Coordinates of C-alpha atoms in Angstrom, one line a residue:
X1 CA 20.5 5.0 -97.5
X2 CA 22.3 4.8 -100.6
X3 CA 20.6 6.7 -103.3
X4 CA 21.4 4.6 -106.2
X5 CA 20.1 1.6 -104.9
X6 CA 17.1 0.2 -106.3
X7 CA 15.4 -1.2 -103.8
X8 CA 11.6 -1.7 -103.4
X9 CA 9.9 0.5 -100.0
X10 CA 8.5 -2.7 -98.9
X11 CA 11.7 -4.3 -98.9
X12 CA 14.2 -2.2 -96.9
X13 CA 17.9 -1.9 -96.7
X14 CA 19.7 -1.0 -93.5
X15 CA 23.5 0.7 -94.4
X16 CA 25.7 1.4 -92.0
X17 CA 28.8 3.8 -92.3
X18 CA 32.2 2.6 -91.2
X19 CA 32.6 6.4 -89.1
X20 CA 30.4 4.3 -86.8
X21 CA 31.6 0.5 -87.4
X22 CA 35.5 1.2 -86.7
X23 CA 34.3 2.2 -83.2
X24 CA 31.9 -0.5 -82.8
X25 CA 31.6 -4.2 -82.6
X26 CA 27.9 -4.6 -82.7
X27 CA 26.0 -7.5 -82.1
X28 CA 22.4 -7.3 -81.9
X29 CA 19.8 -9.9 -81.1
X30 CA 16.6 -8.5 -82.5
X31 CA 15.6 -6.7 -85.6
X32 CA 13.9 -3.8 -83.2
X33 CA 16.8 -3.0 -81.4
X34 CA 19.2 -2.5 -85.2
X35 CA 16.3 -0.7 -86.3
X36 CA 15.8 1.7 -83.2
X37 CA 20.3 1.9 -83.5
X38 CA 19.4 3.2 -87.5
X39 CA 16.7 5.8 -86.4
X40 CA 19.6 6.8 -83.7
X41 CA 22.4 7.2 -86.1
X42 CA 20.4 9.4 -88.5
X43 CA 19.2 11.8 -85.2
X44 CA 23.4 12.1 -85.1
X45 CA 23.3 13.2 -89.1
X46 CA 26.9 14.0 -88.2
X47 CA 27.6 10.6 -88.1
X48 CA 26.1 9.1 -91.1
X49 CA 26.6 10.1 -94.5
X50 CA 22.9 9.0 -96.8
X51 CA 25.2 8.6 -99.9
X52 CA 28.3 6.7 -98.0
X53 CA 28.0 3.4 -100.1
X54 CA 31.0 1.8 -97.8
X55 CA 29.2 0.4 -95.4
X56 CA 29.9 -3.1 -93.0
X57 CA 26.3 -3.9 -91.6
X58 CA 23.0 -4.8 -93.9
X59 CA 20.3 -6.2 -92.9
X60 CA 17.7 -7.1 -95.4
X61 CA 15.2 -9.6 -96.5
X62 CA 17.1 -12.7 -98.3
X63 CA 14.7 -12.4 -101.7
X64 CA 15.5 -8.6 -102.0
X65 CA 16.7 -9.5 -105.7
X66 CA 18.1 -5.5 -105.4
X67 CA 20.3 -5.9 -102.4
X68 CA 21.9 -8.7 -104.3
X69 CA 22.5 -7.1 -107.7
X70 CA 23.5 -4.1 -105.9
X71 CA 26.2 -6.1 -104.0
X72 CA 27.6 -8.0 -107.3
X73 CA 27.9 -4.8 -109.2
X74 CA 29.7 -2.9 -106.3
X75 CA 32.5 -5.5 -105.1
X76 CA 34.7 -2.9 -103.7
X77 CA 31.8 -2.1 -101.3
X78 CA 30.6 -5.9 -100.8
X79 CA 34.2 -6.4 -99.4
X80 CA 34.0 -4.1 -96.9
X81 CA 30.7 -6.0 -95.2
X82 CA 31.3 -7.4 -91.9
X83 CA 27.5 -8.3 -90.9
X84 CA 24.9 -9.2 -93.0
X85 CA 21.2 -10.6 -91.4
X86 CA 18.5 -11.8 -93.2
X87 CA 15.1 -12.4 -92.8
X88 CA 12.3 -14.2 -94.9
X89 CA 10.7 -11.1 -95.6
X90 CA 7.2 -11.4 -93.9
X91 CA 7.7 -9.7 -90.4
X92 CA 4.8 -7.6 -89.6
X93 CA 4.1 -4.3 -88.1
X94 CA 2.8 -4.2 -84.1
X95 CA -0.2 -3.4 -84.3
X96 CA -0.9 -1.7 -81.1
X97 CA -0.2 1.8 -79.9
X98 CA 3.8 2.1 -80.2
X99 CA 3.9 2.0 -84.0
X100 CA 7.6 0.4 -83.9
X101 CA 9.5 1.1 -87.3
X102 CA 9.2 -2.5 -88.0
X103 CA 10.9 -3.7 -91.5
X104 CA 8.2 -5.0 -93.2
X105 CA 8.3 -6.5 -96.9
X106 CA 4.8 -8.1 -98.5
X107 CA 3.2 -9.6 -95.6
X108 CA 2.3 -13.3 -95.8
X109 CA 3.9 -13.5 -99.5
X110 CA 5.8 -17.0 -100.1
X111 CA 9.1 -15.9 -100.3
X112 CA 10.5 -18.6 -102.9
X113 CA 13.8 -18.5 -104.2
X114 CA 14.0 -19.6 -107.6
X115 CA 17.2 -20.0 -109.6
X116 CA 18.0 -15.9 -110.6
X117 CA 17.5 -15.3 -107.2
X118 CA 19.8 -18.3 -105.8
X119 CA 22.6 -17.6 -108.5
X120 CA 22.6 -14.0 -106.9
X121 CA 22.9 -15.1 -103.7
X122 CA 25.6 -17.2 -104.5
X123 CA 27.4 -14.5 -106.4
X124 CA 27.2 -11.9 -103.5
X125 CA 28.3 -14.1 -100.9
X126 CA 31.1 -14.4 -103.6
X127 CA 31.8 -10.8 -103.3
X128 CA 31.3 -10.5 -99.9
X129 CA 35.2 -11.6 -98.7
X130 CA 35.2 -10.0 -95.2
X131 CA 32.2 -11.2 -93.8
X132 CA 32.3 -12.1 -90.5
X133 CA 29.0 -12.7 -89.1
X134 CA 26.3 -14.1 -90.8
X135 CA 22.8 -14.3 -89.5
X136 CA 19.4 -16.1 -90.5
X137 CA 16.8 -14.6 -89.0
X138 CA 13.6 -16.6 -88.4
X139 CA 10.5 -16.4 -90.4
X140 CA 7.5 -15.2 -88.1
X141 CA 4.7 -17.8 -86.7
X142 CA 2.3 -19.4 -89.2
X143 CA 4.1 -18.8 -92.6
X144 CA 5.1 -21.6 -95.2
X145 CA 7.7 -23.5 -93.7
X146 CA 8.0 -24.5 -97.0
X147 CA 9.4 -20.7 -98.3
X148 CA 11.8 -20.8 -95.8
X149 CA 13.7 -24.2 -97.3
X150 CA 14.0 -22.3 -100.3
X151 CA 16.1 -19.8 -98.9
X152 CA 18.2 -22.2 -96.7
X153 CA 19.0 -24.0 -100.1
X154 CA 20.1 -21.1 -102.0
X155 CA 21.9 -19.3 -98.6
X156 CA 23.7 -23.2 -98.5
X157 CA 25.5 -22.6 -101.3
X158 CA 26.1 -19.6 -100.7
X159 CA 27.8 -20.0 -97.6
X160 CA 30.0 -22.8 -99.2
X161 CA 32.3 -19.9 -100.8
X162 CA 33.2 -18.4 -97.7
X163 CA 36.3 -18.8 -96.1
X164 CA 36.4 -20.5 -92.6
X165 CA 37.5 -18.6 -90.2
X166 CA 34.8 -16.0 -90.8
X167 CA 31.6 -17.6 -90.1
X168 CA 29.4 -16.8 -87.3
X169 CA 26.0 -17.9 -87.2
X170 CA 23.3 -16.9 -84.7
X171 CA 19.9 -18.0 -83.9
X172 CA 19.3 -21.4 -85.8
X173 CA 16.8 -22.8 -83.9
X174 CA 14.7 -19.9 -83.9
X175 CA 12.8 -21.0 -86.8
X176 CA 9.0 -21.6 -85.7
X177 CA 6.9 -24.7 -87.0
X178 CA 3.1 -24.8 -87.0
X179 CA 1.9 -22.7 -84.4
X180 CA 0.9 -24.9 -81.0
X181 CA -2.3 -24.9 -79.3
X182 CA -1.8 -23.9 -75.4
X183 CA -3.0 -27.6 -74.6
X184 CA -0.6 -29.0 -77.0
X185 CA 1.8 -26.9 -75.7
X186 CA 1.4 -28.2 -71.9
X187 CA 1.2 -31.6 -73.0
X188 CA 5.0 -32.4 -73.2
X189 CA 4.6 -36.2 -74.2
X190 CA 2.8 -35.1 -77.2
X191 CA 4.0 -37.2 -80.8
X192 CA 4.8 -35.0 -83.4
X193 CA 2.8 -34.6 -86.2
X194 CA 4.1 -35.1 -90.2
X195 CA 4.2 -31.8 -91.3
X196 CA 6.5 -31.1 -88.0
X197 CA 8.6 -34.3 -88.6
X198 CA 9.1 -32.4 -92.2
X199 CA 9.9 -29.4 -90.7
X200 CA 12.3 -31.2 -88.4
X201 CA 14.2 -32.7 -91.5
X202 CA 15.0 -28.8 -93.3
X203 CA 16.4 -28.3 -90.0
X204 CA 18.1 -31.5 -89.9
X205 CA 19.6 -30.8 -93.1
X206 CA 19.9 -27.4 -93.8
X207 CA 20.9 -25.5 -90.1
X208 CA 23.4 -26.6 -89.2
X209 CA 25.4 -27.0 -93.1
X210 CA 28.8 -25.9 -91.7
X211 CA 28.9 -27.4 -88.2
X212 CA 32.7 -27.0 -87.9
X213 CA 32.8 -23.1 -88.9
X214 CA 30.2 -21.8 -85.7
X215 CA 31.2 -19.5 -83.7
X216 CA 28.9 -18.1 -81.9
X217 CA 25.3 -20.2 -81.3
X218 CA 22.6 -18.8 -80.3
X219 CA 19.6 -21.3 -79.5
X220 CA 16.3 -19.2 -78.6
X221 CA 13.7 -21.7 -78.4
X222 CA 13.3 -25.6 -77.9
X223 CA 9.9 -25.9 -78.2
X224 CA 10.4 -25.4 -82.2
X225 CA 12.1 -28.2 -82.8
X226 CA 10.6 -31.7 -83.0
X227 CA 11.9 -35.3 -83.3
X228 CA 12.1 -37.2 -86.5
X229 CA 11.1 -40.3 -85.3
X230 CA 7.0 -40.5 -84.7
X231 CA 7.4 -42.8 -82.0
X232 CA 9.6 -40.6 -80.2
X233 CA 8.0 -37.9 -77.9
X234 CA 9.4 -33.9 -78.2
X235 CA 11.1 -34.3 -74.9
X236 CA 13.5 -37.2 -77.0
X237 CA 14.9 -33.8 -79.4
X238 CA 17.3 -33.2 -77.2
X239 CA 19.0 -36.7 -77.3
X240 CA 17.8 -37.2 -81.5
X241 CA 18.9 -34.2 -82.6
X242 CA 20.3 -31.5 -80.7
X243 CA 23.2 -32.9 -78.8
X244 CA 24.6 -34.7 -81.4
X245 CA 25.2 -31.7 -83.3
X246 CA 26.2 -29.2 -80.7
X247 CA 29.1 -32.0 -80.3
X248 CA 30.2 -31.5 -83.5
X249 CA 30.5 -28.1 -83.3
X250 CA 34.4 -28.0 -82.3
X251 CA 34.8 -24.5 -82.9
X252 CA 32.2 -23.5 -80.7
X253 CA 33.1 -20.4 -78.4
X254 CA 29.7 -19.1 -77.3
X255 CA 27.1 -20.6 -76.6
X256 CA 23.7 -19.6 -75.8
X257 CA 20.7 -21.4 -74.6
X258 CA 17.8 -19.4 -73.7
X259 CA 14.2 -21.0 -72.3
X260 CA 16.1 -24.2 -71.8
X261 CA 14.1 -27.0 -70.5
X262 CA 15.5 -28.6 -67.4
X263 CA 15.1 -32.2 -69.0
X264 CA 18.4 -31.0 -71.9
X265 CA 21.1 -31.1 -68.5
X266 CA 21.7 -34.8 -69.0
X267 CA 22.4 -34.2 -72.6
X268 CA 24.8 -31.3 -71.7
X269 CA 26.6 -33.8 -69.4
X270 CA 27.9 -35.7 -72.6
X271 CA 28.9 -33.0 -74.7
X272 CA 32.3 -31.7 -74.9
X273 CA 33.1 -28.8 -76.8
X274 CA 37.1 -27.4 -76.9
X275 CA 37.0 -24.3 -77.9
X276 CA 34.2 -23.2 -75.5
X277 CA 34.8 -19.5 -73.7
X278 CA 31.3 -18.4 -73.1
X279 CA 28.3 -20.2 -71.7
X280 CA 24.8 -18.3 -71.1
X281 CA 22.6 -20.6 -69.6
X282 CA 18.4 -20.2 -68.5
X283 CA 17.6 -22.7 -66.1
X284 CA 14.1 -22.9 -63.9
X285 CA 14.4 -23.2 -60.5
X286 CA 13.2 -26.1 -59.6
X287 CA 16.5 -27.9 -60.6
X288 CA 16.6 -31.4 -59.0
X289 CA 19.5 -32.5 -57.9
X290 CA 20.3 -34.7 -61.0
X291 CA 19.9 -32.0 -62.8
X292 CA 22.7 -29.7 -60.7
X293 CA 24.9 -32.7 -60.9
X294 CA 24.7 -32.7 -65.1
X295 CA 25.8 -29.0 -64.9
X296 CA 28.2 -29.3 -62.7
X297 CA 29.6 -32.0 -64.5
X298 CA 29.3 -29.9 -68.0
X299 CA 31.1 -27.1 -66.2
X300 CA 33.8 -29.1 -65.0
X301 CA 35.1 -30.3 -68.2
X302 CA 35.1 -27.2 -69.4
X303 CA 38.3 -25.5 -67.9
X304 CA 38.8 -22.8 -70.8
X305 CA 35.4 -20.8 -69.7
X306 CA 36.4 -17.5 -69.1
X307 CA 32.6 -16.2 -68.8
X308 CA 29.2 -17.8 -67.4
X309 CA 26.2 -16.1 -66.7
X310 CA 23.7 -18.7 -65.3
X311 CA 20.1 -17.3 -65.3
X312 CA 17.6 -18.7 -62.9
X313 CA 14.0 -18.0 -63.5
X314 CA 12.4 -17.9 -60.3
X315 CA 8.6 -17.8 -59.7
X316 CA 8.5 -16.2 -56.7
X317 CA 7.7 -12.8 -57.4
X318 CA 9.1 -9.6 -55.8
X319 CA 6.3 -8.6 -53.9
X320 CA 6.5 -11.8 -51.9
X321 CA 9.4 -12.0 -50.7
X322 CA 11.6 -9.1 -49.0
X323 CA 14.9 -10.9 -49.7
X324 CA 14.4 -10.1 -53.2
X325 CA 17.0 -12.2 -55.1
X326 CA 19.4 -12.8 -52.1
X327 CA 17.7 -16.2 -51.2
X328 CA 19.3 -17.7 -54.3
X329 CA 22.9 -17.1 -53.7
X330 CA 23.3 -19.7 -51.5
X331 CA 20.6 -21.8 -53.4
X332 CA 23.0 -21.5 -57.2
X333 CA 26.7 -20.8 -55.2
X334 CA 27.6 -24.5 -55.4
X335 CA 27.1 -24.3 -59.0
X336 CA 29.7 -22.8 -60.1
X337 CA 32.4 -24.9 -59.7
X338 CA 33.9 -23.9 -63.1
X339 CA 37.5 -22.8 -62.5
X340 CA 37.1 -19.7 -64.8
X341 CA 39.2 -16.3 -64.4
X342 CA 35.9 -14.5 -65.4
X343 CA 32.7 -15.3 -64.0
X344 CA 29.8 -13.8 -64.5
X345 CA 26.2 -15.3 -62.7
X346 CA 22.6 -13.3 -63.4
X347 CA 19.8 -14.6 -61.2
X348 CA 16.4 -13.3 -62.1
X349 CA 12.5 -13.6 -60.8
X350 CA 9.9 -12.9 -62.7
X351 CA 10.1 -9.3 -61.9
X352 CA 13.7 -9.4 -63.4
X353 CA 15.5 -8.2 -60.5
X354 CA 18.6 -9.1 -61.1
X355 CA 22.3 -9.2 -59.8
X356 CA 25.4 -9.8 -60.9
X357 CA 28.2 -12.6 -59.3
X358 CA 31.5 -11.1 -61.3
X359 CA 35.3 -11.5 -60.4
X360 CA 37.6 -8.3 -60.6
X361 CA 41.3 -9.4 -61.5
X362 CA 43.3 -8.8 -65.3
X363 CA 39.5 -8.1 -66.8
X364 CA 38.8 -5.2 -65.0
X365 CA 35.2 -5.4 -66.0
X366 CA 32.1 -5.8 -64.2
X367 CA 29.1 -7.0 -67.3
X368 CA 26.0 -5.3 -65.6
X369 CA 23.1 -7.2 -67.2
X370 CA 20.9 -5.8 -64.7
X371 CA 17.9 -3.5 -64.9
X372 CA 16.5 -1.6 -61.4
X373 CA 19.2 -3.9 -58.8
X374 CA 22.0 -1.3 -60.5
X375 CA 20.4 1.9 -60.8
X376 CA 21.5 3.2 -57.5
X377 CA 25.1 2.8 -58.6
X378 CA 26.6 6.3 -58.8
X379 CA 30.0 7.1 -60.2
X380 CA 31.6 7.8 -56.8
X381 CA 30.5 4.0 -56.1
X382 CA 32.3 3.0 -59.5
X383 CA 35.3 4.2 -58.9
X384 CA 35.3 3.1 -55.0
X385 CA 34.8 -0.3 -56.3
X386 CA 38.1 0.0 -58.6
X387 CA 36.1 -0.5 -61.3
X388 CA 37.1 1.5 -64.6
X389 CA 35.3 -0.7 -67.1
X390 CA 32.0 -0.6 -65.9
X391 CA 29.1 0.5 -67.4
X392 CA 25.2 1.0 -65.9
X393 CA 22.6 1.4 -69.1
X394 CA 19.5 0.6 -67.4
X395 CA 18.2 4.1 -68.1
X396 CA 21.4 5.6 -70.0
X397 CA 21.6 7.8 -67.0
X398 CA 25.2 7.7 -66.8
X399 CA 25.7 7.2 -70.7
X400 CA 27.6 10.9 -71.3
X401 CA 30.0 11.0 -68.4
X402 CA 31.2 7.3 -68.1
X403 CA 31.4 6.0 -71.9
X404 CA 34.6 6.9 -72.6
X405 CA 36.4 5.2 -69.8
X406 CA 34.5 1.6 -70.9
X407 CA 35.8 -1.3 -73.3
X408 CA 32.5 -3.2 -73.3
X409 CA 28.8 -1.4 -73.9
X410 CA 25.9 -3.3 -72.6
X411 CA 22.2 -2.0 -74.5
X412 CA 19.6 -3.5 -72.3
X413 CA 16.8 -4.9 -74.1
X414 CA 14.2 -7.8 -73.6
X415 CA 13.3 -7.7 -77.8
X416 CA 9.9 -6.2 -77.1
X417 CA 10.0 -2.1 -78.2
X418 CA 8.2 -1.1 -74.8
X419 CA 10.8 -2.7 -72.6
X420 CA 13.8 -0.9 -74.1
X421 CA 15.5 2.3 -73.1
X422 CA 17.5 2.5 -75.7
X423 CA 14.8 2.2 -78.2
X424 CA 12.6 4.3 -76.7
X425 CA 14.6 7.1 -75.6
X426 CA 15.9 7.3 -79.4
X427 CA 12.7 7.1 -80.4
X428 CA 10.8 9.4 -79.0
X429 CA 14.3 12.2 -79.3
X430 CA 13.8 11.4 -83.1
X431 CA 10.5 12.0 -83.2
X432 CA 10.6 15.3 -81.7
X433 CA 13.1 17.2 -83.2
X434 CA 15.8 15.8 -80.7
X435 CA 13.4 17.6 -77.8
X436 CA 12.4 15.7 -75.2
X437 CA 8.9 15.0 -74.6
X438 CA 8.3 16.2 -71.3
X439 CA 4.8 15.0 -71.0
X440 CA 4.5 11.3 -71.3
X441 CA 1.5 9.4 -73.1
X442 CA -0.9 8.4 -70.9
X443 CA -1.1 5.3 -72.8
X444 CA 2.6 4.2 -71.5
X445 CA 3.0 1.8 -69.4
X446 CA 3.4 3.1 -65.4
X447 CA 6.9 2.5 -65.6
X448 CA 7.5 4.3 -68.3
X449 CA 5.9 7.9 -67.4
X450 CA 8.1 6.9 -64.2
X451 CA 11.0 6.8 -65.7
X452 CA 10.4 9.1 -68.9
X453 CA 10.3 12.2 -66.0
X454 CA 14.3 11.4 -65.1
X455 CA 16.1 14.0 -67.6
X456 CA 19.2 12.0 -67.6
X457 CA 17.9 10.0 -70.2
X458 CA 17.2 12.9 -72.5
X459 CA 20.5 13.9 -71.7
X460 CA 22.4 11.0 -72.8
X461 CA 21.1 10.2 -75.9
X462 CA 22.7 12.8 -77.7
X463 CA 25.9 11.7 -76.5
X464 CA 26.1 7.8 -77.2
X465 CA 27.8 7.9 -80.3
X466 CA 30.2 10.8 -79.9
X467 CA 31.3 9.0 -76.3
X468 CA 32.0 5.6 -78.0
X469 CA 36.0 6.4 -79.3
X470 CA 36.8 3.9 -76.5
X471 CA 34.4 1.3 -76.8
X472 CA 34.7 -1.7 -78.7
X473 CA 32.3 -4.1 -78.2
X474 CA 28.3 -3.5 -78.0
X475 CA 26.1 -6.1 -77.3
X476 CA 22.3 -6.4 -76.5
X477 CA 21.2 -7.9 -73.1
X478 CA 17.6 -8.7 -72.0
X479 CA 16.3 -6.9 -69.5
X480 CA 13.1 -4.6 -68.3
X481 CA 12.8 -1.8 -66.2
X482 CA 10.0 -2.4 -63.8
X483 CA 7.9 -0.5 -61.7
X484 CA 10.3 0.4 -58.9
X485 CA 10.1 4.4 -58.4
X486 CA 11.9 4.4 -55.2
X487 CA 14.9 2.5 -56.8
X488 CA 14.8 4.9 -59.9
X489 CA 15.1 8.0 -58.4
X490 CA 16.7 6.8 -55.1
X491 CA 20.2 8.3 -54.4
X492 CA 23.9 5.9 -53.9
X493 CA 23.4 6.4 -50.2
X494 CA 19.6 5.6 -50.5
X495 CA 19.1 2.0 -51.2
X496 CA 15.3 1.1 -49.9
X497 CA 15.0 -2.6 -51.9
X498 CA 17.5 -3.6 -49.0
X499 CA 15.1 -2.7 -46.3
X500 CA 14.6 -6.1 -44.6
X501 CA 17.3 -7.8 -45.9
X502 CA 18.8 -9.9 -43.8
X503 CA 22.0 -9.0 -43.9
X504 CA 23.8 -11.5 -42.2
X505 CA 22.3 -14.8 -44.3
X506 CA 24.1 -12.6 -47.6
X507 CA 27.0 -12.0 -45.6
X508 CA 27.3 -15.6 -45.1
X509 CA 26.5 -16.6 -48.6
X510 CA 29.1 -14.1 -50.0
X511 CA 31.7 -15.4 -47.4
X512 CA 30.9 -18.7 -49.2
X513 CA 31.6 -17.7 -52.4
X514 CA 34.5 -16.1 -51.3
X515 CA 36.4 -19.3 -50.4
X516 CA 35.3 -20.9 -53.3
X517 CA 36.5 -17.9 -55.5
X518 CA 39.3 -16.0 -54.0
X519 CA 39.9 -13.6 -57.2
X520 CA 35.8 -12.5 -56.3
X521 CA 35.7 -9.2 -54.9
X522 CA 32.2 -7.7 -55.3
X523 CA 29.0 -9.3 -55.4
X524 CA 26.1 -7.1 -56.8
X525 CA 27.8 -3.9 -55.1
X526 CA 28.4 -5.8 -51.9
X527 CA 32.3 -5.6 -51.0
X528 CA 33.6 -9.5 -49.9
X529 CA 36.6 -8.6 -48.6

C-alpha cells in the first residue's frame, strides 16, 4: 500500500500493481475472494512493489474522503484505474473461528455523503478516464437504507462524466432491505410494507441511472426487491420493475441471474436484449412445463449466445441417489435449444456435484466450473481430450504444471472463506511463513483436513502468479469441495463416483445431445463420438 496515502486503518485501500494487472483480467465477485488475491500478491513480494502508486484495481469504502483526495491530487495515477469497487463501509468481521481479513470500516456508522464528500466523488470519477468496470457493492443486512441513497446520489453524478463505452456495473440488486422474518420470508403473497416500497423507489431511481451503458449484470438476489405498488404482491416485481428495465438494457452482454425464482421465466419470454453473449441462469428443478417453454422461448430469440451455463438446483441429495447428476441430462437436454457455437450447461444438487455440457470447436476451451466431478482429471486425460485450454482449480492441484498453456483461469469460490481453495490455501501459506501447515486444525471442517493432507495444493500456490504470462482472463466461480475422499485422492484410471452408474441411460442421453449438437464432443469427460 502506498505510503503516502492518508488513509484511516479502519478504512482500507486495496492497490494493485500493473506487474500483475497486464497479465490479468480479474473479475471477482466477493470482497473475500480480492482480499485473500491481496494477501496472495504480497506472499509473491516479488510481484508487488508497497510504494508502486500506478495501480489499476481499488477497492475501498465510497466515504473514504482520503481515497478520493488522493485520486484528484494524483491524475496521472487515477488514469491508469481500470476497476474501482465500493462498498458502504459497514462490512463486519466473521466472527467465528476463521478470522477472515475482512475490510472493515466503523461498524454500524451512517455512512452519509454530504456535499465535500460528493464534489470529491465527482472530481475523481473525473480523473479516473480509463475506468472500465465500476462496481457498487451492497451495504450488509440491517443498516440505514437511508445511508446507502446518499452514496447512490453522489456516485450518480459521478458516473455521468464517464465516457460510454467503459461502464460496467455488477451486482445492483444486491442491496438488502429490512431484514425478513423466516415466516415472512415463506409467505410469498406477502404486501410490502412502506419503508420497503421506499426502499424500492432508490432502487427505482438510482440503480439502474445509465441503463444503456451495462455491460455486464449481475443480479444476486430477488427476494430484495419489492414492488411499488401496495396492492401488488412481491411475486408482481418481476413484471413492475425488473423486466422492464432489463429490456432497456440494449447493451447488455452478460447477464447473470442467480437464486432466480421459477415464477421470472414468463417475464424472460418478453424480453429481448441484442447484444446478449452470455447467459448464467439458476433454475429449481421443479420447472413446469410453462416454465421450460418461457426459456426456451428466451433462448431462441437469442441467436448471438455464444455461452450458457444453466444451473439446476436439485434437492435430491448425493447420498440418495447413485446416478449422481446423470439423471438430469436427459431431464435439461431439451433445453438447450439455443443455436450457440459455445455452450456451456452446470447442473448441480445440493451437494454441488457438478458437470459440465461444453462444445470443443474454434474455442478450444472447456470452462470447468466444477468442484469434486473434475478432480480425477489428470493431465494425460487433458491432452487425450484435445483440450489445450483447460484448466481444473478445484484444489489448485494442477495449478504449476498446466497454467501456462490456459487463456481462461477459473478460481472456485462459493463467497464464504471456508469453502474456497484459493483463499485458504493462500491463507494459511501466508500465515506461515510460506510453509505449509502440515497438521490441520481440528476445528476445520472434515473436508478440509481431507483435502489440506494433498501436498499439491501447497505446491501450487507459490506458482500462480509467476505461471499466469498466458492467461488473460480470471474469473471467480462458485463452488465447494465436499466431503468426497475417495474422489480427492482417487487416480485418472480410478473413478469410484461412477460405481453404479448406469451407463447405458448416459450413453443414450449423450447420444441425444449429440444430434442435437454436432460440434459437442465431450460431456463431463465422457467422449460422444
Amino acid at each position: 500500500m502506498s505510503s503516502d496515502m492518508d488513509v484511516d486503518d479502519n478504512e482500507p485501500v486495496l492497490l494493485f500493481p500493473p506487474e500483475i494487472w497486464s497479465h490479468i483480467a480479474l473479475h471477482i465477485d466477493w470482497r473475500q475472494d480480492l482480499i485473500a488475491l491481496a494477501q496472495s500478491c504480497q506472499y509473491l513480494h516479488d510481484l508487488v512493489t508497497p510504494n508502486h502508486l500506478q495501480y489499476h484495481v481499488i477497492q475501498a469504502p465510497f466515504h473514504n474522503l482520503s481515497l478520493w483526495k488522493h485520486l484528484i491530487s494524483h491524475p496521472k495515477c487515477a488514469g491508469k484505474v481500470t476497476v474501482l469497487i465500493l462498498y458502504d463501509g459497514t462490512v463486519k468481521r466473521h466472527k467465528d473461528n476463521w478470522h477472515v481479513p475482512s475490510v472493515v470500516a466503523k461498524d454500524d456508522v451512517p455512512a452519509r455523503v454530504n456535499d465535500e464528500l460528493g464534489n470529491h466523488i465527482i472530481a475523481a470519477f473525473q480523473v479516473m478516464r480509463n475506468l472500465r468496470e465500476f462496481k457498487l457493492d451492497a451495504p450488509c443486512e440491517g443498516n440505514d437504507p437511508r445511508a446507502f441513497e446518499y452514496a447512490l446520489d453522489a456516485l450518480h453524478l459521478a458516473i455521468s462524466h464517464l465516457p460510454k463505452p467503459k461502464l460496467t456495473i455488477s451486482a445492483p440488486y444486491g442491496y438488502r432491505f429490512p431484514h425478513l422474518t423466516e415466516e415472512e420470508t415463506s409467505n410469498k403473497e406477502e404486501v410490502a410494507r412502506p419503508e420497503d416500497l421506499h426502499a424500492a423507489d432508490l432502487v427505482r431511481r438510482n440503480m439502474f441511472w445509465k441503463l444503456d451503458d451495462i455491460v455486464r449484470l449481475d443480479v444476486l438476489k430477488f427476494d430484495a426487491i419489492y414492488t411499488t405498488d401496495p396492492r401488488k404482491t412481491r411475486r408482481a416485481l418481476v413484471a413492475d420493475l425488473f423486466v422492464p428495465m432489463l429490456a432497456k438494457c440494449n447493451a447488455l452482454e452478460e447477464l447473470k441471474l442467480r437464486t432466480i425464482p421459477s415464477y421470472l421465466s414468463a417475464g424472460l419470454a418478453s424480453v429481448h436484449l441484442p447484444s446478449l453473449r452470455s447467459l448464467y441462469v439458476t433454475a429449481q428443478d421443479t420447472l413446469k412445463e410453462a416454465e421450460e417453454r418461457h426459456i426456451q422461448d428466451f433462448l431462441r430469440a437469442h441467436t448471438s449466445l455464444t455461452t450458457l451455463q444453466f444451473t439446476l438446483l436439485s434437492h435430491v441429495s448425493w447420498s440418495s441417489t447413485v446416478d449422481g447428476p446423470f439423471p438430469l441430462l436427459p431431464k435439461i437436454e431439451h433445453l438447450l435449444d439455443a443455436p450457440a457455437a459455445f455452450v456451456i450447461a452446470i447442473f448441480k444438487n445440493r451437494r454441488e456435484v457438478s458437470f459440465v455440457l461444453a462444445t470443443l470447436g474454434d474455442f478450444h476451451l472447456l470452462q470447468i466450473v466444477s468442484t469434486a466431478g473434475f478432480i480425477v482429471l489428470s493431465r494425460y486425460e487433458l491432452k487425450r481430450l484435445g483440450l489445450s485450454h483447460v484448466i481444473n482449480l478445484s484444489t489448485l492441484r494442477l495449478a504449476s504444471s498446466i497454467f501456462p498453456a490456459f487463456n481462461e483461469l477459473h478460481l472456485p469460490s462459493s463467497g464464504n472463506p471456508r469453502h474456497t481453495m484459493f483463499t485458504g490455501s493462500s491463507r494459511h501459506l501466508n500465515a506461515n511463513r510460506g510453509q505449509p501447515q502440515h497438521e490441520p486444525n481440528p476445528e476445520w471442517p472434515l473436508w478440509y483436513r481431507q483435502l489440506y493432507d494433498i501436498e499439491e495444493i501447497h505446491d501450487s500456490v507459490p506458482n500462480i502468479f509467476e505461471n499466469l504470462r498466458e492467461v488473460s482472463n480470471v474469473r471467480t466461480t462458485a463452488g465447494l469441495v465436499p466431503d468426497y475422499t475417495d474422489w480427492l485422492r482417487g487416480g485418472s484410471e480410478e473413478r469410484p463416483y461412477l460405481q453404479g452408474v448406469d451407463r447405458a441411460s448416459v450413453e443414450a442421453a449423450l447420444r441425444s445431445i449429440s444430434k442435437r449438437y454436432p460440434r459437442l464432443r465431450v460431456v463431463n469427460g465422457w467422449r460422444i463420438d
